[in-house]
C-alpha cells in the first residue's frame, strides 16, 4: 500500500485495526530496553519501506532523506507509544509522496520543488539552493511557484517547518532543540515565526493541547 501510494487504504486499515498497547511480545527482541527495542523495529520497518518505494520509482535521494528524518524523530521519542505514532506517520508520508508521483495537481517543477523542500526541512537551504535542485534560475522558479501555490518559496519553507515544529513540540522536545534542528537562526526567531504562522507562541501552543491531535 505504501509503495503504491494507497493512502486511503492505509487509513482504512488504521480505522479497522486501531493500535493497541505494545507489549513487545509479538516482536523479536533486539534490545532488553522496550523503548530502544521499538526504535530498532521502526528502523527495520523504515528500511523495508525505503527499499520498496525506491523499487517503485521514488528517487534514492528522496527515499533516504525521508528515512533519515523519521529515524531522527524516532530517536527523540520517550515512549513506545510515541515510536508507534512516528512509525504510522512515516508510512503515511512515504505513501503520500508515492501518490504525488502519480497524481496531477501542480506542475512537475513545483512538485519537485515541494519534495526537495520537504526533504530538507532539517537542513539550511536558500531559495538559490532550491532553484538549483529544480533546475531553474531563482527568478523563474520564484515566479512559477508563487503563481501556482499563491505563496513565495520562503513562506512555504517557513510554513512547512512550523508544521514540523508542531509535531516536535507536541512530543515535548525542548524549544531550543526544535529551533536548532529546523534551521532557525535562534530560538527567539523561531518563536516569532511560530507566532506569526499560528497566532500563538510555541509554549501557548503546547499548553493549548492542540499538539495532542497531531
PDB file of C-alpha atoms in Angstrom, residues 13-206:
ATOM      1  CA  UNK A  13      -6.651  -0.251   7.897  1.00  0.00           C
ATOM      2  CA  UNK A  14      -5.899   2.080  10.785  1.00  0.00           C
ATOM      3  CA  UNK A  15      -9.629   2.569  11.361  1.00  0.00           C
ATOM      4  CA  UNK A  16     -10.278  -1.180  11.299  1.00  0.00           C
ATOM      5  CA  UNK A  17      -7.283  -2.094  13.422  1.00  0.00           C
ATOM      6  CA  UNK A  18      -6.517   0.720  15.856  1.00  0.00           C
ATOM      7  CA  UNK A  19      -3.150   0.458  17.625  1.00  0.00           C
ATOM      8  CA  UNK A  20      -3.035  -1.473  20.878  1.00  0.00           C
ATOM      9  CA  UNK A  21      -0.574  -1.147  23.750  1.00  0.00           C
ATOM     10  CA  UNK A  22       2.732  -2.589  22.591  1.00  0.00           C
ATOM     11  CA  UNK A  23       3.853  -5.382  24.882  1.00  0.00           C
ATOM     12  CA  UNK A  24       6.699  -6.299  22.565  1.00  0.00           C
ATOM     13  CA  UNK A  25       5.729  -9.954  22.777  1.00  0.00           C
ATOM     14  CA  UNK A  26       4.967 -10.247  19.075  1.00  0.00           C
ATOM     15  CA  UNK A  27       8.276  -8.685  18.053  1.00  0.00           C
ATOM     16  CA  UNK A  28      11.772 -10.057  18.014  1.00  0.00           C
ATOM     17  CA  UNK A  29      13.843  -8.795  20.913  1.00  0.00           C
ATOM     18  CA  UNK A  30      16.548  -6.516  19.564  1.00  0.00           C
ATOM     19  CA  UNK A  31      17.121  -4.874  22.942  1.00  0.00           C
ATOM     20  CA  UNK A  32      16.128  -5.535  26.547  1.00  0.00           C
ATOM     21  CA  UNK A  33      15.087  -1.880  26.752  1.00  0.00           C
ATOM     22  CA  UNK A  34      11.455  -1.661  25.462  1.00  0.00           C
ATOM     23  CA  UNK A  35      11.878   1.849  24.047  1.00  0.00           C
ATOM     24  CA  UNK A  36      15.124   1.014  22.287  1.00  0.00           C
ATOM     25  CA  UNK A  37      13.586  -2.204  21.002  1.00  0.00           C
ATOM     26  CA  UNK A  38      10.679  -0.242  19.483  1.00  0.00           C
ATOM     27  CA  UNK A  39      13.069   2.218  17.823  1.00  0.00           C
ATOM     28  CA  UNK A  40      15.125  -0.626  16.338  1.00  0.00           C
ATOM     29  CA  UNK A  41      11.977  -2.157  14.860  1.00  0.00           C
ATOM     30  CA  UNK A  42      10.978   1.211  13.407  1.00  0.00           C
ATOM     31  CA  UNK A  43      14.393   1.440  11.745  1.00  0.00           C
ATOM     32  CA  UNK A  44      13.903  -2.039  10.267  1.00  0.00           C
ATOM     33  CA  UNK A  45      10.427  -1.123   9.023  1.00  0.00           C
ATOM     34  CA  UNK A  46      11.726   2.145   7.597  1.00  0.00           C
ATOM     35  CA  UNK A  47      14.450   0.258   5.734  1.00  0.00           C
ATOM     36  CA  UNK A  48      11.902  -2.071   4.132  1.00  0.00           C
ATOM     37  CA  UNK A  49       9.592   0.800   3.139  1.00  0.00           C
ATOM     38  CA  UNK A  50      12.503   2.814   1.742  1.00  0.00           C
ATOM     39  CA  UNK A  51      13.664  -0.060  -0.451  1.00  0.00           C
ATOM     40  CA  UNK A  52      10.156  -0.844  -1.696  1.00  0.00           C
ATOM     41  CA  UNK A  53       9.479   2.800  -2.594  1.00  0.00           C
ATOM     42  CA  UNK A  54      12.788   3.094  -4.450  1.00  0.00           C
ATOM     43  CA  UNK A  55      11.898  -0.066  -6.367  1.00  0.00           C
ATOM     44  CA  UNK A  56       8.520   1.532  -7.195  1.00  0.00           C
ATOM     45  CA  UNK A  57      10.133   4.658  -8.634  1.00  0.00           C
ATOM     46  CA  UNK A  58      10.933   7.047  -5.775  1.00  0.00           C
ATOM     47  CA  UNK A  59      14.353   8.652  -6.138  1.00  0.00           C
ATOM     48  CA  UNK A  60      17.038   7.279  -3.840  1.00  0.00           C
ATOM     49  CA  UNK A  61      17.816  10.796  -2.591  1.00  0.00           C
ATOM     50  CA  UNK A  62      14.207  11.440  -1.579  1.00  0.00           C
ATOM     51  CA  UNK A  63      13.692   7.999  -0.045  1.00  0.00           C
ATOM     52  CA  UNK A  64      16.871   8.060   2.030  1.00  0.00           C
ATOM     53  CA  UNK A  65      16.240  11.644   3.148  1.00  0.00           C
ATOM     54  CA  UNK A  66      12.750  10.732   4.371  1.00  0.00           C
ATOM     55  CA  UNK A  67      14.210   7.676   6.088  1.00  0.00           C
ATOM     56  CA  UNK A  68      16.785   9.832   7.894  1.00  0.00           C
ATOM     57  CA  UNK A  69      14.120  12.332   9.006  1.00  0.00           C
ATOM     58  CA  UNK A  70      11.882   9.712  10.610  1.00  0.00           C
ATOM     59  CA  UNK A  71      14.735   7.792  12.214  1.00  0.00           C
ATOM     60  CA  UNK A  72      15.917  11.061  13.759  1.00  0.00           C
ATOM     61  CA  UNK A  73      12.388  11.737  15.013  1.00  0.00           C
ATOM     62  CA  UNK A  74      12.181   8.255  16.495  1.00  0.00           C
ATOM     63  CA  UNK A  75      15.438   8.903  18.313  1.00  0.00           C
ATOM     64  CA  UNK A  76      13.705  11.794  20.126  1.00  0.00           C
ATOM     65  CA  UNK A  77      10.784   9.656  21.339  1.00  0.00           C
ATOM     66  CA  UNK A  78      10.362   8.991  25.038  1.00  0.00           C
ATOM     67  CA  UNK A  79       7.896   6.093  24.939  1.00  0.00           C
ATOM     68  CA  UNK A  80       6.981   3.120  22.772  1.00  0.00           C
ATOM     69  CA  UNK A  81       3.630   4.805  22.062  1.00  0.00           C
ATOM     70  CA  UNK A  82       5.445   7.796  20.554  1.00  0.00           C
ATOM     71  CA  UNK A  83       7.566   5.468  18.432  1.00  0.00           C
ATOM     72  CA  UNK A  84       4.381   3.821  17.148  1.00  0.00           C
ATOM     73  CA  UNK A  85       2.999   7.245  16.178  1.00  0.00           C
ATOM     74  CA  UNK A  86       6.175   8.112  14.279  1.00  0.00           C
ATOM     75  CA  UNK A  87       6.022   4.741  12.544  1.00  0.00           C
ATOM     76  CA  UNK A  88       2.452   5.461  11.361  1.00  0.00           C
ATOM     77  CA  UNK A  89       3.407   8.963  10.227  1.00  0.00           C
ATOM     78  CA  UNK A  90       6.385   7.533   8.355  1.00  0.00           C
ATOM     79  CA  UNK A  91       4.238   5.049   6.432  1.00  0.00           C
ATOM     80  CA  UNK A  92       1.702   7.745   5.546  1.00  0.00           C
ATOM     81  CA  UNK A  93       4.354  10.252   4.488  1.00  0.00           C
ATOM     82  CA  UNK A  94       6.023   7.743   2.162  1.00  0.00           C
ATOM     83  CA  UNK A  95       2.585   6.830   0.787  1.00  0.00           C
ATOM     84  CA  UNK A  96       1.686  10.483   0.217  1.00  0.00           C
ATOM     85  CA  UNK A  97       4.951  11.039  -1.665  1.00  0.00           C
ATOM     86  CA  UNK A  98       4.299   7.986  -3.857  1.00  0.00           C
ATOM     87  CA  UNK A  99       0.737   9.193  -4.508  1.00  0.00           C
ATOM     88  CA  UNK A 100       2.022  12.635  -5.537  1.00  0.00           C
ATOM     89  CA  UNK A 101       4.352  10.997  -8.020  1.00  0.00           C
ATOM     90  CA  UNK A 102       1.444   9.504  -9.957  1.00  0.00           C
ATOM     91  CA  UNK A 103      -1.225  12.185  -9.422  1.00  0.00           C
ATOM     92  CA  UNK A 104      -1.953  15.526 -11.071  1.00  0.00           C
ATOM     93  CA  UNK A 105      -2.082  18.923  -9.409  1.00  0.00           C
ATOM     94  CA  UNK A 106       0.910  21.227  -9.527  1.00  0.00           C
ATOM     95  CA  UNK A 107       3.347  21.185 -12.402  1.00  0.00           C
ATOM     96  CA  UNK A 108       6.170  18.669 -12.196  1.00  0.00           C
ATOM     97  CA  UNK A 109       8.600  21.511 -11.447  1.00  0.00           C
ATOM     98  CA  UNK A 110       6.614  22.757  -8.456  1.00  0.00           C
ATOM     99  CA  UNK A 111       6.026  19.221  -7.183  1.00  0.00           C
ATOM    100  CA  UNK A 112       9.765  18.556  -7.439  1.00  0.00           C
ATOM    101  CA  UNK A 113      10.409  21.804  -5.596  1.00  0.00           C
ATOM    102  CA  UNK A 114       7.959  20.907  -2.812  1.00  0.00           C
ATOM    103  CA  UNK A 115       9.541  17.485  -2.429  1.00  0.00           C
ATOM    104  CA  UNK A 116      13.005  18.996  -2.172  1.00  0.00           C
ATOM    105  CA  UNK A 117      11.800  21.468   0.440  1.00  0.00           C
ATOM    106  CA  UNK A 118      10.112  18.723   2.434  1.00  0.00           C
ATOM    107  CA  UNK A 119      13.217  16.559   2.271  1.00  0.00           C
ATOM    108  CA  UNK A 120      15.410  19.378   3.584  1.00  0.00           C
ATOM    109  CA  UNK A 121      13.406  20.764   6.490  1.00  0.00           C
ATOM    110  CA  UNK A 122      16.261  19.858   8.829  1.00  0.00           C
ATOM    111  CA  UNK A 123      18.910  21.415   6.592  1.00  0.00           C
ATOM    112  CA  UNK A 124      19.843  25.045   5.952  1.00  0.00           C
ATOM    113  CA  UNK A 125      18.728  25.834   2.407  1.00  0.00           C
ATOM    114  CA  UNK A 126      18.314  29.021   0.386  1.00  0.00           C
ATOM    115  CA  UNK A 127      15.988  29.878  -2.475  1.00  0.00           C
ATOM    116  CA  UNK A 128      19.018  29.576  -4.749  1.00  0.00           C
ATOM    117  CA  UNK A 129      19.653  26.040  -3.464  1.00  0.00           C
ATOM    118  CA  UNK A 130      16.030  25.122  -4.127  1.00  0.00           C
ATOM    119  CA  UNK A 131      16.110  26.623  -7.619  1.00  0.00           C
ATOM    120  CA  UNK A 132      19.306  24.759  -8.459  1.00  0.00           C
ATOM    121  CA  UNK A 133      17.761  21.478  -7.317  1.00  0.00           C
ATOM    122  CA  UNK A 134      14.732  22.158  -9.527  1.00  0.00           C
ATOM    123  CA  UNK A 135      16.933  23.013 -12.487  1.00  0.00           C
ATOM    124  CA  UNK A 136      15.755  26.631 -12.914  1.00  0.00           C
ATOM    125  CA  UNK A 137      17.153  30.048 -12.153  1.00  0.00           C
ATOM    126  CA  UNK A 138      15.935  31.680  -8.958  1.00  0.00           C
ATOM    127  CA  UNK A 139      13.763  34.341 -10.594  1.00  0.00           C
ATOM    128  CA  UNK A 140      11.918  31.962 -12.914  1.00  0.00           C
ATOM    129  CA  UNK A 141      11.219  29.373 -10.225  1.00  0.00           C
ATOM    130  CA  UNK A 142      10.062  32.015  -7.737  1.00  0.00           C
ATOM    131  CA  UNK A 143       7.572  33.397 -10.254  1.00  0.00           C
ATOM    132  CA  UNK A 144       6.289  29.934 -11.220  1.00  0.00           C
ATOM    133  CA  UNK A 145       5.995  28.804  -7.607  1.00  0.00           C
ATOM    134  CA  UNK A 146       4.081  31.907  -6.493  1.00  0.00           C
ATOM    135  CA  UNK A 147       1.723  31.643  -9.461  1.00  0.00           C
ATOM    136  CA  UNK A 148       0.824  28.007  -8.744  1.00  0.00           C
ATOM    137  CA  UNK A 149       0.782  27.953  -4.932  1.00  0.00           C
ATOM    138  CA  UNK A 150      -0.169  31.537  -4.071  1.00  0.00           C
ATOM    139  CA  UNK A 151       2.771  31.963  -1.667  1.00  0.00           C
ATOM    140  CA  UNK A 152       6.506  32.518  -2.033  1.00  0.00           C
ATOM    141  CA  UNK A 153       9.117  29.787  -1.677  1.00  0.00           C
ATOM    142  CA  UNK A 154      10.366  31.351   1.554  1.00  0.00           C
ATOM    143  CA  UNK A 155       6.842  31.465   3.002  1.00  0.00           C
ATOM    144  CA  UNK A 156       6.272  27.850   2.046  1.00  0.00           C
ATOM    145  CA  UNK A 157       9.510  26.651   3.655  1.00  0.00           C
ATOM    146  CA  UNK A 158       8.616  28.513   6.831  1.00  0.00           C
ATOM    147  CA  UNK A 159       5.107  27.027   6.868  1.00  0.00           C
ATOM    148  CA  UNK A 160       6.447  23.508   6.358  1.00  0.00           C
ATOM    149  CA  UNK A 161       8.994  23.965   9.136  1.00  0.00           C
ATOM    150  CA  UNK A 162       6.377  25.326  11.528  1.00  0.00           C
ATOM    151  CA  UNK A 163       4.133  22.334  10.737  1.00  0.00           C
ATOM    152  CA  UNK A 164       7.070  20.051  11.530  1.00  0.00           C
ATOM    153  CA  UNK A 165       7.791  22.047  14.690  1.00  0.00           C
ATOM    154  CA  UNK A 166       4.216  21.452  15.899  1.00  0.00           C
ATOM    155  CA  UNK A 167       4.841  17.708  15.831  1.00  0.00           C
ATOM    156  CA  UNK A 168       8.067  18.059  17.808  1.00  0.00           C
ATOM    157  CA  UNK A 169       6.511  20.469  20.310  1.00  0.00           C
ATOM    158  CA  UNK A 170       3.644  18.039  20.929  1.00  0.00           C
ATOM    159  CA  UNK A 171       6.294  15.488  21.968  1.00  0.00           C
ATOM    160  CA  UNK A 172       7.831  17.929  24.480  1.00  0.00           C
ATOM    161  CA  UNK A 173      11.061  18.369  22.530  1.00  0.00           C
ATOM    162  CA  UNK A 174      12.865  21.425  24.014  1.00  0.00           C
ATOM    163  CA  UNK A 175      12.228  24.605  22.013  1.00  0.00           C
ATOM    164  CA  UNK A 176      15.944  25.231  21.627  1.00  0.00           C
ATOM    165  CA  UNK A 177      16.344  21.795  20.017  1.00  0.00           C
ATOM    166  CA  UNK A 178      13.336  22.377  17.737  1.00  0.00           C
ATOM    167  CA  UNK A 179      14.681  25.747  16.603  1.00  0.00           C
ATOM    168  CA  UNK A 180      18.185  24.426  16.019  1.00  0.00           C
ATOM    169  CA  UNK A 181      17.181  21.224  14.214  1.00  0.00           C
ATOM    170  CA  UNK A 182      14.818  23.061  11.844  1.00  0.00           C
ATOM    171  CA  UNK A 183      17.376  25.663  10.824  1.00  0.00           C
ATOM    172  CA  UNK A 184      16.114  28.778  12.611  1.00  0.00           C
ATOM    173  CA  UNK A 185      18.907  31.221  13.430  1.00  0.00           C
ATOM    174  CA  UNK A 186      17.839  31.474  17.081  1.00  0.00           C
ATOM    175  CA  UNK A 187      15.132  30.360  19.478  1.00  0.00           C
ATOM    176  CA  UNK A 188      13.683  33.891  19.568  1.00  0.00           C
ATOM    177  CA  UNK A 189      13.478  33.970  15.764  1.00  0.00           C
ATOM    178  CA  UNK A 190      11.760  30.582  15.799  1.00  0.00           C
ATOM    179  CA  UNK A 191       9.232  31.773  18.395  1.00  0.00           C
ATOM    180  CA  UNK A 192       8.464  34.886  16.335  1.00  0.00           C
ATOM    181  CA  UNK A 193       7.949  32.851  13.142  1.00  0.00           C
ATOM    182  CA  UNK A 194       5.797  30.350  15.027  1.00  0.00           C
ATOM    183  CA  UNK A 195       3.543  33.083  16.403  1.00  0.00           C
ATOM    184  CA  UNK A 196       3.312  34.806  13.001  1.00  0.00           C
ATOM    185  CA  UNK A 197       2.203  31.498  11.460  1.00  0.00           C
ATOM    186  CA  UNK A 198      -0.111  30.150  14.181  1.00  0.00           C
ATOM    187  CA  UNK A 199      -1.164  33.190  16.213  1.00  0.00           C
ATOM    188  CA  UNK A 200       0.341  31.789  19.411  1.00  0.00           C
ATOM    189  CA  UNK A 201       3.767  31.181  20.903  1.00  0.00           C
ATOM    190  CA  UNK A 202       5.215  27.646  20.962  1.00  0.00           C
ATOM    191  CA  UNK A 203       4.537  27.398  24.699  1.00  0.00           C
ATOM    192  CA  UNK A 204       0.950  28.591  24.239  1.00  0.00           C
ATOM    193  CA  UNK A 205       0.514  26.016  21.501  1.00  0.00           C
ATOM    194  CA  UNK A 206       1.877  23.244  23.731  1.00  0.00           C
TER     195      UNK A 206
END
